[in-house]
Amino acid sequence: MRKTTLAVTALGVTAALALAGCAGGSSSGGNTDAAATGDIRVWLNGTDTPQAARDYLKTTFESEHPGSTLTIEEQAWTGLVDKLTTNLSGSDSPDVVEVGNTQAAAFTSAGAFLDLTDQYDALGGSDLLPGFVEAGSYDGKFFAAPYYSGARLVFYKKDLLAKAGLTVPTTLDQYISNGVALAAADPGVSGIYFPGQDWYNALPYIWENGGEIATQSGGTWTSSFSSPESIAGLKQVQEVMTKASVAPKDGNETDPQVPFCEGVIANLSAPSWVKGSILAPADAKAPGCPDQEANLGVYALPGKSGGAAHVFAGGSNIAVSAKSAHPELAKDALAIMLSDDYQTILGKAGLVPAKVSLASTIGTDDVAKATAEAAANAKLTPASPKWADVEASGALQDFFVAIGQGGDVTALAQALDQKIDGILNS
């Protein structure tokens, strides 16, 4: 187990899983137990899945499977790729796992997930979010179903904007200038909250200036952070980090509702479902500040020329481990998570459901409207099975920390391109 863990960074996800015996995942599970009952472990990441959905899953599964139990084990997003690589290849693998949509291809291509092709129609078929179906498929087979989607919105404090005499911005340049002005007017407050490792929030600046992350031609990937267009966007990122944000330059985006509720954030770019975290009851597992509901505003990040910016399409896939000891029970749990009732709970919590037909469950409030506007222009990371290796390497996080610390953008981008090219083309 320890050797596999150490091998992840050097070998990459696919190679490490193959070394551990995951490649070639079957439709019957790696440690199949013929018993009709069993204890199912479901890995969910972060606090995104609301408690109501967790309770529904456990109660429904256990009522439908007398004698069996279902335990939800919450995992941190930070370091998730390495942890999944290690645990999915072990004898004590979890049964059902959530994986980020940008990470799914690495695990499907490595055989870490059970083949669900024969259950595609039963799980939703053509009603499932097509982009996430693509992310969860490999070599013509379906391995990881969509779980939920969402787009990044900007949550803001209405009173702070009003105090500074500012209005909701309509262009990216105005958004940046607003952030700088708010930080200058109220020392200690982030006009735009931007911790250094938060590379997801940097992507819109690149895309809005005409840049790309990486492109493929003739089977070869070329990282594009150092293109003139990307550099223009990255310089805007540096301006925001150094002039509009007082977030830790080496910090990450975990639990942004905490500083938001502490009153040290004016604008927060975060996934749509973060509204639920901000307004969570004071006695919740991760308490928010429900008293701020009337003061909480939201809008889609504006683009360079107006309208909604290209933002990262966040979300997750859900899959059954190829080494699940109880694959049939695990598939039943997965079916519950894709059911209309379960997905409606997610929709009402602000997550875009896995089924297109349930899109209206996110409601008609300002968050729902902004989500629809942002999602229409959302983009994904490069569709390479090795993109998860890029994320796991820490190269992106290190790059943006260095930018936040005032480093030379062009030199840093050129070095990053070399690292990413080496990973994607290895």
Coordinates of N, CA, C and O in Angstrom, one line a residue, residues 164-228:
A164 N -19.4 51.4 -0.5 CA -18.3 52.0 -1.4 C -18.8 52.7 -2.6 O -18.1 53.2 -3.4
G165 N -20.1 52.8 -2.7 CA -20.8 53.5 -3.8 C -20.6 52.7 -5.2 O -20.6 53.3 -6.2
L166 N -20.5 51.4 -5.1 CA -20.3 50.6 -6.3 C -21.6 49.8 -6.6 O -22.5 49.6 -5.8
T167 N -21.7 49.4 -7.9 CA -22.8 48.6 -8.4 C -22.2 47.3 -8.9 O -21.0 47.1 -9.1
V168 N -23.1 46.3 -9.1 CA -22.8 45.0 -9.7 C -22.1 45.2 -11.0 O -22.6 45.9 -11.9
P169 N -20.9 44.7 -11.2 CA -20.1 44.9 -12.4 C -20.7 44.2 -13.7 O -21.4 43.2 -13.5
T170 N -20.5 44.8 -14.8 CA -21.0 44.2 -16.1 C -19.9 43.7 -17.0 O -20.2 43.1 -18.0
T171 N -18.6 44.0 -16.6 CA -17.5 43.5 -17.4 C -16.5 43.0 -16.4 O -16.5 43.3 -15.2
L172 N -15.6 42.2 -16.9 CA -14.5 41.6 -16.1 C -13.6 42.7 -15.6 O -13.2 42.7 -14.4
D173 N -13.3 43.7 -16.4 CA -12.4 44.8 -16.0 C -13.1 45.6 -14.8 O -12.4 46.0 -13.8
Q174 N -14.4 45.8 -14.9 CA -15.1 46.5 -13.8 C -15.1 45.6 -12.5 O -15.0 46.1 -11.4
Y175 N -15.3 44.3 -12.7 CA -15.2 43.4 -11.6 C -13.9 43.5 -10.8 O -13.9 43.6 -9.6
I176 N -12.8 43.6 -11.6 CA -11.5 43.7 -11.0 C -11.3 45.1 -10.3 O -10.8 45.2 -9.2
S177 N -11.7 46.1 -11.0 CA -11.6 47.5 -10.4 C -12.4 47.6 -9.2 O -12.0 48.3 -8.2
N178 N -13.6 47.0 -9.2 CA -14.5 47.0 -8.0 C -13.7 46.4 -6.8 O -13.7 46.9 -5.7
G179 N -13.1 45.2 -7.1 CA -12.4 44.5 -6.1 C -11.3 45.3 -5.5 O -11.1 45.3 -4.2
V180 N -10.5 45.9 -6.3 CA -9.4 46.7 -5.8 C -9.9 47.9 -5.0 O -9.3 48.2 -3.9
A181 N -11.0 48.5 -5.4 CA -11.5 49.7 -4.7 C -12.1 49.3 -3.4 O -11.9 49.9 -2.4
L182 N -12.7 48.1 -3.3 CA -13.3 47.6 -2.0 C -12.2 47.3 -1.0 O -12.3 47.6 0.1
A183 N -11.1 46.7 -1.5 CA -10.0 46.3 -0.6 C -9.3 47.6 -0.1 O -8.9 47.6 1.1
A184 N -9.2 48.6 -0.9 CA -8.6 49.8 -0.5 C -9.4 50.6 0.5 O -8.9 51.2 1.4
A185 N -10.7 50.5 0.3 CA -11.7 51.3 1.1 C -11.9 50.6 2.5 O -12.2 51.3 3.5
D186 N -11.6 49.4 2.6 CA -11.8 48.6 3.8 C -10.7 47.7 4.1 O -10.8 46.5 3.9
P187 N -9.6 48.2 4.7 CA -8.4 47.3 4.9 C -8.8 46.1 5.7 O -9.5 46.2 6.7
G188 N -8.2 45.0 5.3 CA -8.5 43.7 6.0 C -9.6 42.9 5.4 O -9.9 41.8 5.7
V189 N -10.3 43.5 4.4 CA -11.4 42.9 3.7 C -10.9 42.6 2.2 O -10.3 43.4 1.6
S190 N -11.2 41.4 1.8 CA -10.9 41.0 0.4 C -12.0 41.6 -0.5 O -13.2 41.1 -0.4
G191 N -11.6 42.5 -1.4 CA -12.6 43.0 -2.4 C -13.0 41.8 -3.3 O -14.2 41.7 -3.7
I192 N -12.1 41.0 -3.6 CA -12.3 39.7 -4.3 C -11.5 38.7 -3.5 O -10.2 38.8 -3.5
Y193 N -12.1 37.7 -3.0 CA -11.4 36.7 -2.2 C -10.7 35.7 -3.2 O -11.4 35.1 -4.0
F194 N -9.4 35.6 -3.0 CA -8.6 34.7 -4.0 C -7.4 34.1 -3.3 O -6.3 34.6 -3.5
P195 N -7.6 33.0 -2.6 CA -6.4 32.3 -2.0 C -5.5 31.8 -3.1 O -6.0 31.4 -4.2
G196 N -4.2 31.7 -2.9 CA -3.3 31.4 -3.9 C -3.4 30.1 -4.6 O -3.2 30.1 -5.8
Q197 N -3.9 29.1 -4.0 CA -4.0 27.8 -4.6 C -5.2 27.6 -5.5 O -5.4 26.6 -6.2
D198 N -6.1 28.5 -5.5 CA -7.4 28.4 -6.1 C -7.3 28.6 -7.6 O -7.8 29.6 -8.2
W199 N -6.8 27.6 -8.3 CA -6.6 27.7 -9.8 C -7.9 27.6 -10.6 O -8.0 28.1 -11.7
Y200 N -8.9 27.1 -10.0 CA -10.2 27.0 -10.7 C -10.7 28.4 -11.0 O -11.2 28.7 -12.1
N201 N -10.5 29.3 -10.0 CA -11.0 30.7 -10.2 C -10.1 31.5 -11.1 O -10.5 32.6 -11.5
A202 N -9.0 31.0 -11.5 CA -8.1 31.7 -12.4 C -8.4 31.5 -13.9 O -8.1 32.3 -14.7
L203 N -9.1 30.3 -14.1 CA -9.4 29.9 -15.5 C -10.2 30.9 -16.3 O -9.9 31.2 -17.5
P204 N -11.2 31.6 -15.7 CA -12.0 32.5 -16.5 C -11.2 33.7 -17.0 O -11.4 34.2 -18.1
Y205 N -10.2 34.1 -16.3 CA -9.3 35.2 -16.8 C -8.6 34.8 -18.0 O -8.4 35.6 -18.9
I206 N -8.1 33.6 -18.0 CA -7.4 33.0 -19.2 C -8.4 32.9 -20.4 O -8.1 33.4 -21.5
W207 N -9.5 32.3 -20.1 CA -10.4 32.0 -21.2 C -11.0 33.4 -21.8 O -11.2 33.5 -23.0
E208 N -11.3 34.3 -20.9 CA -11.9 35.6 -21.4 C -10.9 36.4 -22.2 O -11.3 37.3 -23.0
N209 N -9.6 36.1 -22.1 CA -8.6 36.8 -22.9 C -8.2 36.0 -24.1 O -7.3 36.4 -24.8
G210 N -9.0 35.0 -24.4 CA -8.7 34.2 -25.6 C -7.7 33.1 -25.4 O -7.3 32.4 -26.4
G211 N -7.2 32.8 -24.2 CA -6.3 31.8 -23.9 C -6.9 30.4 -23.7 O -8.1 30.3 -23.6
E212 N -6.1 29.4 -23.6 CA -6.5 28.0 -23.3 C -5.6 27.4 -22.3 O -4.5 27.9 -22.1
I213 N -6.0 26.3 -21.7 CA -5.2 25.6 -20.8 C -4.2 24.7 -21.5 O -3.0 24.8 -21.3
A214 N -4.7 23.9 -22.4 CA -3.9 23.0 -23.2 C -4.7 22.5 -24.4 O -5.9 22.4 -24.3
T215 N -4.1 22.3 -25.5 CA -4.8 21.9 -26.7 C -4.1 20.6 -27.3 O -2.9 20.4 -27.0
Q216 N -4.8 19.8 -28.0 CA -4.3 18.6 -28.6 C -4.3 18.7 -30.1 O -5.2 19.1 -30.7
S217 N -3.2 18.2 -30.7 CA -3.1 18.2 -32.1 C -2.2 17.0 -32.5 O -1.1 16.8 -32.0
G218 N -2.7 16.1 -33.4 CA -2.0 14.9 -33.8 C -1.6 14.0 -32.7 O -0.5 13.4 -32.7
G219 N -2.4 14.0 -31.6 CA -2.1 13.1 -30.5 C -1.2 13.7 -29.4 O -0.8 13.0 -28.4
T220 N -0.7 14.9 -29.7 CA 0.2 15.6 -28.7 C -0.5 16.8 -28.1 O -1.1 17.6 -28.7
W221 N -0.3 16.8 -26.8 CA -0.9 17.9 -26.0 C 0.1 19.1 -25.9 O 1.3 18.8 -25.7
T222 N -0.4 20.3 -26.0 CA 0.5 21.5 -25.8 C -0.1 22.4 -24.7 O -1.2 22.9 -25.0
S223 N 0.5 22.6 -23.6 CA 0.1 23.5 -22.6 C 0.2 24.9 -23.1 O 1.2 25.3 -23.7
S224 N -0.8 25.8 -22.7 CA -0.8 27.1 -23.3 C -0.8 28.2 -22.3 O -1.3 29.3 -22.6
F225 N -0.3 28.0 -21.1 CA -0.3 29.1 -20.1 C 0.6 30.3 -20.5 O 0.4 31.4 -20.1
S226 N 1.6 30.0 -21.4 CA 2.5 31.1 -21.7 C 2.1 31.8 -23.0 O 2.9 32.6 -23.5
S227 N 1.0 31.5 -23.6 CA 0.6 32.2 -24.8 C 0.3 33.6 -24.5 O 0.0 34.0 -23.3
P228 N 0.4 34.5 -25.4 CA 0.1 36.0 -25.1 C -1.3 36.2 -24.5 O -1.4 37.0 -23.6

